[in-house]
Coordinates of C-alpha atoms and ligand atoms in Angstrom, one line a residue:
M1 CA -77.2 92.5 -42.4
P2 CA -80.5 90.6 -42.6
E3 CA -80.4 87.9 -41.0
G4 CA -78.8 84.2 -42.1
I5 CA -78.1 86.1 -44.9
F6 CA -75.1 83.5 -45.8
D7 CA -77.8 81.3 -46.2
K8 CA -80.4 83.9 -48.1
V9 CA -77.4 84.6 -50.3
V10 CA -76.4 81.4 -51.6
K11 CA -79.2 79.9 -52.4
I12 CA -80.5 83.4 -54.6
A13 CA -77.2 83.2 -55.9
Q14 CA -77.4 79.4 -56.7
S15 CA -81.2 79.2 -58.2
R16 CA -80.8 82.5 -59.6
G17 CA -78.0 81.7 -62.3
F18 CA -75.4 83.2 -60.6
V19 CA -73.2 81.0 -59.1
F20 CA -73.5 76.2 -59.7
N21 CA -72.3 74.0 -58.0
A22 CA -69.5 72.4 -60.0
S23 CA -70.0 69.1 -61.4
S24 CA -73.2 69.1 -59.7
I25 CA -75.0 66.2 -62.2
Y26 CA -72.3 64.0 -60.7
G27 CA -72.5 65.3 -56.4
G28 CA -70.5 67.9 -57.1
L29 CA -67.0 69.2 -56.1
R30 CA -66.2 70.5 -52.6
S31 CA -65.5 74.2 -53.1
S32 CA -66.0 74.0 -57.0
Y33 CA -68.0 76.5 -58.6
D34 CA -69.2 77.3 -61.7
Y35 CA -70.4 81.0 -62.2
G36 CA -74.0 80.9 -64.4
P37 CA -75.8 83.9 -66.9
L38 CA -75.7 86.9 -64.0
G39 CA -72.5 85.7 -61.7
V40 CA -70.7 85.9 -65.2
L41 CA -71.9 89.1 -66.1
L42 CA -71.5 90.4 -62.8
K43 CA -68.0 89.6 -62.4
N44 CA -67.8 90.9 -66.3
N45 CA -68.5 93.8 -64.4
I46 CA -67.0 93.9 -61.7
A47 CA -63.5 93.7 -63.6
R48 CA -65.0 96.2 -66.3
L49 CA -64.6 98.9 -63.6
W50 CA -61.9 97.6 -61.8
W51 CA -60.5 98.1 -66.3
D52 CA -62.3 101.6 -65.9
S53 CA -60.7 103.1 -63.1
I54 CA -57.3 102.3 -62.8
N55 CA -58.2 103.7 -67.0
D56 CA -59.0 106.7 -65.0
L57 CA -55.9 107.5 -63.6
D58 CA -53.1 110.0 -63.8
V59 CA -50.5 107.7 -63.9
Q60 CA -50.2 104.8 -66.4
I61 CA -51.0 101.2 -65.8
Y62 CA -50.3 99.1 -68.8
P63 CA -52.4 96.2 -69.9
V64 CA -51.5 92.3 -70.0
D65 CA -53.2 88.6 -69.4
T66 CA -50.3 87.0 -68.7
A67 CA -49.7 82.3 -68.9
I68 CA -51.8 80.3 -65.9
I69 CA -48.3 78.0 -66.8
Q70 CA -45.2 79.4 -66.2
S71 CA -41.4 77.7 -66.7
S72 CA -41.2 76.5 -63.6
E73 CA -38.0 78.9 -62.9
V74 CA -40.4 81.5 -62.2
W75 CA -42.0 80.2 -59.2
K76 CA -37.9 79.0 -58.0
A77 CA -37.0 82.2 -58.6
S78 CA -40.8 84.1 -56.7
G79 CA -39.6 81.7 -53.9
H80 CA -43.2 80.0 -54.3
L81 CA -41.4 76.5 -54.3
A82 CA -40.3 76.8 -50.9
E83 CA -42.0 79.4 -49.2
F84 CA -45.7 79.0 -50.5
T85 CA -46.2 76.2 -47.4
D86 CA -49.0 76.6 -45.2
P87 CA -48.7 74.2 -42.0
M88 CA -51.7 71.3 -41.9
V89 CA -52.5 69.4 -39.4
D90 CA -54.5 65.7 -39.5
H91 CA -57.1 65.4 -36.9
K92 CA -55.8 61.2 -35.6
P93 CA -59.0 59.7 -34.8
T94 CA -60.6 61.2 -38.5
G95 CA -58.0 61.8 -40.7
E96 CA -58.8 64.8 -41.8
R97 CA -57.0 67.8 -42.7
F98 CA -57.0 71.0 -41.2
R99 CA -55.0 74.6 -42.1
A100 CA -53.3 74.6 -38.4
D101 CA -55.1 78.1 -37.8
Q102 CA -58.6 76.9 -39.0
V103 CA -58.9 73.8 -37.0
P104 CA -62.8 73.8 -35.8
E105 CA -63.2 75.3 -31.9
D106 CA -64.1 71.4 -30.9
I107 CA -62.2 69.1 -32.2
K108 CA -59.4 68.6 -29.3
K109 CA -55.3 69.9 -29.4
E110 CA -54.3 66.4 -28.2
D111 CA -56.3 64.4 -31.1
L112 CA -54.2 66.8 -34.1
T113 CA -50.7 65.4 -35.0
E114 CA -48.3 68.4 -35.1
P115 CA -48.3 71.1 -37.9
R116 CA -46.6 70.3 -40.7
Q117 CA -45.8 72.4 -44.5
F118 CA -47.7 72.0 -47.0
N119 CA -46.5 73.4 -50.4
L120 CA -50.2 75.1 -51.8
M121 CA -49.3 75.3 -55.5
F122 CA -50.9 72.4 -57.9
E123 CA -48.2 70.4 -59.7
T124 CA -48.5 68.7 -63.0
N125 CA -46.6 67.7 -65.9
I126 CA -46.0 69.7 -69.7
G127 CA -45.8 67.0 -72.8
P128 CA -46.6 63.3 -72.7
V129 CA -43.4 62.4 -70.5
K130 CA -43.8 62.4 -66.8
N131 CA -41.2 63.8 -65.2
E132 CA -39.3 65.6 -63.4
N133 CA -38.2 68.1 -65.9
S134 CA -41.6 68.0 -67.0
A135 CA -43.5 69.6 -63.5
V136 CA -45.1 73.0 -63.7
Y137 CA -47.4 74.5 -61.3
L138 CA -50.6 76.6 -62.1
R139 CA -49.9 79.8 -61.0
P140 CA -51.0 80.7 -57.5
E141 CA -51.0 84.4 -58.0
T142 CA -51.3 86.5 -61.0
A143 CA -48.5 88.7 -60.2
Q144 CA -45.0 86.5 -61.3
G145 CA -46.6 87.3 -64.7
I146 CA -46.3 90.9 -64.2
F147 CA -43.4 90.5 -62.8
V148 CA -41.9 88.3 -65.9
N149 CA -42.9 90.6 -68.3
F150 CA -41.7 94.5 -66.7
E151 CA -38.7 94.7 -69.0
N152 CA -41.1 93.6 -71.6
V153 CA -43.6 96.3 -71.1
L154 CA -40.9 98.5 -69.8
R155 CA -39.2 98.5 -73.1
T156 CA -41.9 97.9 -75.7
M157 CA -44.7 100.9 -74.3
R158 CA -41.9 103.0 -73.5
A159 CA -42.4 103.3 -69.9
K160 CA -41.4 105.6 -67.5
I161 CA -41.8 105.6 -63.8
P162 CA -43.6 106.0 -61.8
F163 CA -46.1 103.4 -63.1
G164 CA -48.0 99.7 -63.0
I165 CA -48.7 96.9 -64.7
G166 CA -52.7 95.3 -64.9
N167 CA -53.3 91.4 -64.9
I168 CA -56.7 90.0 -64.1
G169 CA -57.3 86.1 -64.3
K170 CA -57.9 82.6 -62.4
S171 CA -55.5 81.4 -60.0
F172 CA -55.0 78.2 -57.8
R173 CA -54.2 77.4 -54.1
N174 CA -54.5 73.6 -52.7
E175 CA -56.4 75.7 -50.2
I176 CA -56.3 72.7 -47.4
T177 CA -59.9 73.9 -45.3
P178 CA -61.5 76.2 -48.3
G179 CA -65.4 77.0 -47.4
Q180 CA -67.4 80.0 -46.8
F181 CA -68.9 79.4 -50.3
I182 CA -66.7 81.1 -53.3
F183 CA -65.1 83.6 -50.4
R184 CA -61.8 80.6 -50.6
T185 CA -62.0 78.1 -52.7
R186 CA -58.6 76.2 -54.9
E187 CA -60.0 77.9 -58.4
F188 CA -60.6 81.9 -58.1
E189 CA -59.8 85.3 -60.2
Q190 CA -57.6 87.7 -59.0
M191 CA -57.2 91.5 -59.9
E192 CA -53.5 92.2 -59.6
I193 CA -51.6 95.7 -60.0
E194 CA -47.7 95.9 -59.9
F195 CA -46.8 99.6 -59.5
F196 CA -43.8 100.2 -60.0
C197 CA -41.3 103.4 -58.8
D198 CA -38.5 104.8 -56.5
E199 CA -38.0 103.2 -53.8
S200 CA -37.8 106.8 -51.5
E201 CA -41.6 107.1 -52.6
E202 CA -42.8 103.8 -51.8
D203 CA -44.7 104.8 -48.7
K204 CA -46.5 107.3 -50.8
W205 CA -47.8 105.5 -52.9
F206 CA -48.4 102.7 -51.0
D207 CA -51.4 105.7 -48.9
Y208 CA -51.8 105.8 -52.8
W209 CA -52.9 102.9 -53.1
I210 CA -55.2 101.7 -50.5
E211 CA -57.1 104.9 -51.1
N212 CA -58.0 105.0 -54.1
R213 CA -58.3 101.2 -53.1
L214 CA -61.0 101.7 -51.0
N215 CA -62.5 104.4 -52.6
W216 CA -63.0 102.0 -55.7
Y217 CA -65.1 98.9 -53.2
R218 CA -67.4 102.2 -52.0
N219 CA -67.8 102.9 -55.9
L220 CA -69.6 99.4 -56.3
G221 CA -71.7 100.4 -53.1
I222 CA -70.1 98.3 -50.6
P223 CA -70.7 100.1 -47.0
E224 CA -68.1 102.3 -45.7
N225 CA -69.5 100.6 -42.6
K226 CA -68.7 96.6 -43.7
L227 CA -64.9 98.1 -44.6
R228 CA -61.8 98.6 -42.5
V229 CA -57.9 97.8 -43.4
R230 CA -55.8 96.2 -41.0
D231 CA -52.8 96.8 -40.7
H232 CA -50.0 93.5 -40.8
D233 CA -48.0 91.8 -37.7
K234 CA -44.3 91.3 -38.9
S235 CA -45.4 87.4 -38.3
E236 CA -48.1 88.0 -40.9
L237 CA -46.4 89.1 -43.8
A238 CA -45.4 86.5 -46.7
H239 CA -41.6 85.7 -47.7
Y240 CA -41.8 88.4 -50.1
A241 CA -43.3 91.4 -48.6
K242 CA -41.8 94.2 -46.4
K243 CA -44.9 95.9 -45.5
T244 CA -48.8 94.9 -46.2
S245 CA -52.3 96.0 -44.6
D246 CA -55.0 94.6 -46.3
I247 CA -58.1 96.0 -47.1
E248 CA -61.2 93.7 -45.1
F249 CA -64.8 93.8 -45.6
D250 CA -66.9 92.0 -42.4
Y251 CA -68.4 89.4 -43.4
P252 CA -71.5 87.4 -41.9
W253 CA -67.9 85.5 -40.1
G254 CA -66.8 88.4 -39.3
W255 CA -64.0 90.8 -40.9
G256 CA -61.9 89.1 -43.3
E257 CA -59.6 89.8 -46.8
L258 CA -60.7 91.4 -49.6
E259 CA -57.6 93.1 -50.9
G260 CA -53.7 93.0 -49.8
I261 CA -52.3 96.0 -50.6
A262 CA -48.1 95.3 -50.4
N263 CA -44.8 97.2 -50.3
R264 CA -42.8 94.4 -52.5
G265 CA -40.3 96.2 -52.9
N266 CA -37.3 95.3 -54.9
F267 CA -37.8 91.5 -53.7
D268 CA -39.5 89.8 -57.1
L269 CA -37.6 92.3 -59.8
N270 CA -33.9 91.2 -57.8
A271 CA -34.7 87.4 -57.7
H272 CA -36.1 86.9 -61.0
Q273 CA -32.9 88.8 -62.6
E274 CA -30.5 86.6 -59.9
N275 CA -32.5 83.3 -61.0
S276 CA -32.8 84.7 -64.9
G277 CA -29.6 85.9 -65.1
K278 CA -31.4 89.2 -67.9
E279 CA -31.3 92.8 -66.6
L280 CA -33.7 93.9 -64.8
S281 CA -33.6 97.6 -63.7
Y282 CA -34.5 100.9 -65.0
F283 CA -33.1 103.5 -66.5
D284 CA -33.9 106.8 -65.2
P285 CA -33.3 109.5 -68.0
N286 CA -33.6 112.4 -65.5
N287 CA -31.0 111.6 -63.7
E288 CA -29.5 108.8 -66.1
L289 CA -28.8 106.7 -62.8
K290 CA -29.8 102.7 -63.5
Y291 CA -31.5 100.5 -60.4
I292 CA -34.1 98.1 -59.9
P293 CA -37.3 99.4 -58.5
S294 CA -40.0 98.9 -56.1
V295 CA -43.1 97.7 -55.8
I296 CA -46.0 98.5 -54.8
E297 CA -49.0 95.5 -55.3
P298 CA -52.1 96.1 -54.6
A299 CA -53.9 92.2 -54.8
G300 CA -57.5 92.1 -54.5
G301 CA -59.8 88.7 -55.1
L302 CA -62.5 89.1 -58.3
T303 CA -64.4 86.1 -57.5
R304 CA -64.4 87.1 -52.8
T305 CA -65.3 90.7 -53.7
L306 CA -68.3 89.5 -56.2
F307 CA -69.1 87.5 -52.6
A308 CA -68.5 90.4 -50.8
V309 CA -71.0 92.9 -53.2
L310 CA -73.3 90.4 -53.3
L311 CA -73.7 90.2 -49.7
S312 CA -74.0 93.5 -48.9
L313 CA -75.9 94.9 -51.7
Y314 CA -78.9 91.9 -50.6
E315 CA -81.8 93.6 -48.7
E316 CA -84.9 92.2 -47.6
E317 CA -88.8 94.7 -47.6
E318 CA -91.2 93.8 -45.6
L319 CA -94.5 94.6 -48.1
E320 CA -98.5 94.0 -46.9
K321 CA -98.5 90.2 -47.8
E322 CA -94.8 89.7 -48.4
T323 CA -90.7 90.0 -48.2
R324 CA -89.5 91.8 -51.0
T325 CA -85.8 90.8 -51.9
I326 CA -83.3 92.8 -53.6
F327 CA -80.3 92.9 -54.5
K328 CA -79.6 96.2 -55.1
F329 CA -77.1 96.9 -57.5
N330 CA -75.9 100.2 -59.1
F331 CA -76.9 100.8 -63.0
D332 CA -73.6 100.1 -64.0
L333 CA -72.8 97.2 -61.7
A334 CA -76.0 95.5 -62.7
P335 CA -76.6 92.3 -64.8
I336 CA -79.2 93.2 -66.2
Q337 CA -80.1 96.6 -66.5
I338 CA -83.5 96.7 -68.1
G339 CA -85.4 93.8 -67.7
I340 CA -88.7 94.4 -70.6
L341 CA -91.8 92.9 -69.7
P342 CA -94.8 92.4 -71.8
L343 CA -98.3 92.4 -70.2
S344 CA -99.0 89.1 -71.2
K345 CA -98.2 86.4 -73.4
K346 CA -99.7 87.8 -76.1
D347 CA -98.2 88.5 -80.0
E348 CA -98.7 91.9 -80.6
L349 CA -96.7 93.0 -76.7
I350 CA -94.4 90.4 -77.1
T351 CA -93.6 91.6 -80.9
V352 CA -93.5 95.1 -79.1
C353 CA -91.7 93.8 -76.5
G354 CA -88.8 92.8 -79.2
E355 CA -88.7 95.9 -81.6
I356 CA -87.6 97.7 -78.0
N357 CA -84.8 95.4 -77.3
A358 CA -83.8 95.8 -80.1
T359 CA -82.8 99.1 -80.1
L360 CA -81.9 99.0 -76.5
R361 CA -79.9 96.2 -76.4
S362 CA -76.3 97.7 -77.9
M363 CA -76.2 100.3 -75.1
F364 CA -77.4 98.3 -72.0
R365 CA -78.3 95.0 -70.5
T366 CA -81.1 94.1 -71.7
E367 CA -83.5 91.0 -70.9
I368 CA -87.1 89.9 -72.2
D369 CA -89.3 88.1 -69.1
I370 CA -92.1 86.6 -70.4
T371 CA -92.7 84.4 -67.5
Q372 CA -95.1 83.6 -65.2
S373 CA -97.1 86.2 -63.9
I374 CA -96.4 90.4 -64.4
G375 CA -95.9 90.3 -60.3
K376 CA -93.9 87.9 -59.8
R377 CA -91.5 89.0 -62.7
Y378 CA -91.6 92.0 -60.6
R379 CA -90.1 90.7 -58.1
R380 CA -87.7 88.2 -60.1
Q381 CA -86.3 91.1 -61.4
D382 CA -85.6 93.3 -57.6
E383 CA -84.0 89.8 -56.5
I384 CA -81.1 89.8 -59.7
G385 CA -81.3 93.0 -58.9
T386 CA -82.3 94.2 -62.5
P387 CA -83.0 97.8 -61.7
Y388 CA -85.6 98.9 -64.5
C389 CA -88.1 97.1 -65.8
I390 CA -90.5 98.2 -68.4
T391 CA -94.2 96.5 -68.8
V392 CA -95.7 96.4 -72.6
D393 CA -99.8 96.6 -72.5
F394 CA -101.9 97.2 -74.3
D395 CA -102.5 100.3 -74.1
T396 CA -98.6 100.7 -76.0
L397 CA -100.3 99.6 -78.7
E398 CA -102.3 103.2 -79.0
D399 CA -99.4 105.3 -77.1
K400 CA -96.8 104.0 -78.0
S401 CA -95.8 104.8 -74.5
V402 CA -94.7 102.3 -72.1
T403 CA -94.5 101.9 -67.7
V404 CA -91.2 102.2 -66.8
R405 CA -90.3 100.8 -63.1
N406 CA -87.6 101.7 -60.4
R407 CA -86.8 98.7 -58.4
D408 CA -85.8 100.5 -55.6
T409 CA -89.5 102.5 -55.5
M410 CA -91.4 100.8 -57.3
Q411 CA -92.0 104.2 -58.7
Q412 CA -93.9 103.8 -62.2
E413 CA -94.1 106.1 -65.6
R414 CA -95.2 106.7 -68.4
I415 CA -92.3 106.4 -70.9
K416 CA -92.6 107.5 -75.0
I417 CA -90.9 104.1 -76.7
E418 CA -88.8 106.9 -78.8
D419 CA -87.6 108.5 -75.2
L420 CA -86.2 105.3 -73.7
S421 CA -82.9 105.6 -74.9
D422 CA -82.0 109.4 -74.1
Y423 CA -83.5 108.3 -70.6
F424 CA -81.6 105.8 -69.5
N425 CA -78.5 107.7 -70.7
N426 CA -79.5 110.1 -68.5
I427 CA -79.2 107.7 -65.4
Ligands
LIG501 N1 -50.3 88.4 -54.8 C1 -50.1 88.5 -53.8 C2 -51.3 87.9 -53.3 O1 -51.8 86.9 -54.4 P1 -53.0 87.4 -51.6 O2 -53.7 87.9 -50.5 O3 -52.2 86.4 -51.1 O4 -52.6 88.5 -52.2 C3 -55.2 88.6 -53.3 O5 -54.7 87.2 -52.5 C4 -56.1 88.5 -52.7 O6 -56.8 86.9 -54.1 C5 -56.9 88.2 -52.1 O7 -56.9 88.8 -50.7 C6 -58.5 87.5 -51.5 O8 -59.0 88.9 -52.2 C7 -58.2 87.0 -53.3 N2 -57.8 84.8 -52.8 C8 -56.5 84.4 -52.6 N3 -56.8 83.5 -51.9 C9 -58.0 83.3 -52.5 C10 -59.0 81.7 -52.2 N4 -58.8 81.0 -52.0 N5 -60.2 82.3 -52.4 C11 -60.8 83.2 -53.2 N6 -60.1 84.0 -53.3 C12 -58.7 84.3 -53.3

């Protein structure tokens, strides 16, 4: 990784419109971020590639989009009300709070209070009267929305085991020590699959999902040497998990979680069946047996993946007089796929850019970029990771051709305007 990559990537993410500090005109809200135009495009692309990859499988994965606020019974049954806690300590001299395993190295142990458990769920109230019956929680994982819809999906889609249910959306955790930009925030997006299978096939599907998800990260362009799989010790396992392996990424500060693959057994369906009194079993027509299926859960972070992608694909290239900075997004992932640049601000060139844009924008993510010199515009497009730029110059008015510049090789070729759609469709 280039030196100082964390600061450089954060700076470009903020200055180029990927991620902004939330409430910035009021001085910001610590560890809260807004996604700007390019960040939204990139995040949407990652989410689309996630859905595309699971639609492409031999096994069926049904999509759902479930409520952030569910009945509090959900969190009682899932164990989150009782168990979703982190040990917290106070630094006596300053009153600062830390997660017990994330205390900065320069703080002395004797200056800390004894750890106490802190529930990470955000509590709020529903309706006009605030009392203990009105308490609800912002979901700390999208997974529970899937479990409580297991029977709905099974029935309406006539689902047959093995099958999965996928859910992407916001989750909320009142993290004691958020930080490292968008790596750990209190509001973030997850992409989760609960994959329902027969207990005898748990290990097979566990291995399947590790390989499947690793491949997905590789296809985003994250290099092999930045990914690894780490199995959890028994002591690390979440209250619902029989076994978990993390897909980890080599962040600038060291290895850290990107996605967790857990064997949740039948913990959740069992718990919801008991708590709700509704049957949540599966009837297997082949052997006429009824059982509560096991669950393998690939649980990834959408916003965390976005950060890993920025860190992985950032490159610097020394040119004669300057350093070129590039996000090497592949064509599918790039927020803007094609920049359309008039050589100058002359009306006749801008008109042609508009015409080209009108043809390409229904197929590709395009942008007309007019501000600054052509050299500076190329640098900006490199820095936001646009794989191709089309330049419209005065010859274009005569020969109906444009220059297409490749971000990575910086090579330019002359292409007829009428051939542009085919050219980009064949990439
Ligand atoms: N349903 C299981 C579950 O939620 P998790 O390991 O706690 O498992 C899954 O979360 C993924 O969600 C993590 O691997 C990470 O990518 C993302 N994630 C969790 N907490 C996060 C936070 N505070 N900020 C950003 N992403 C987070």
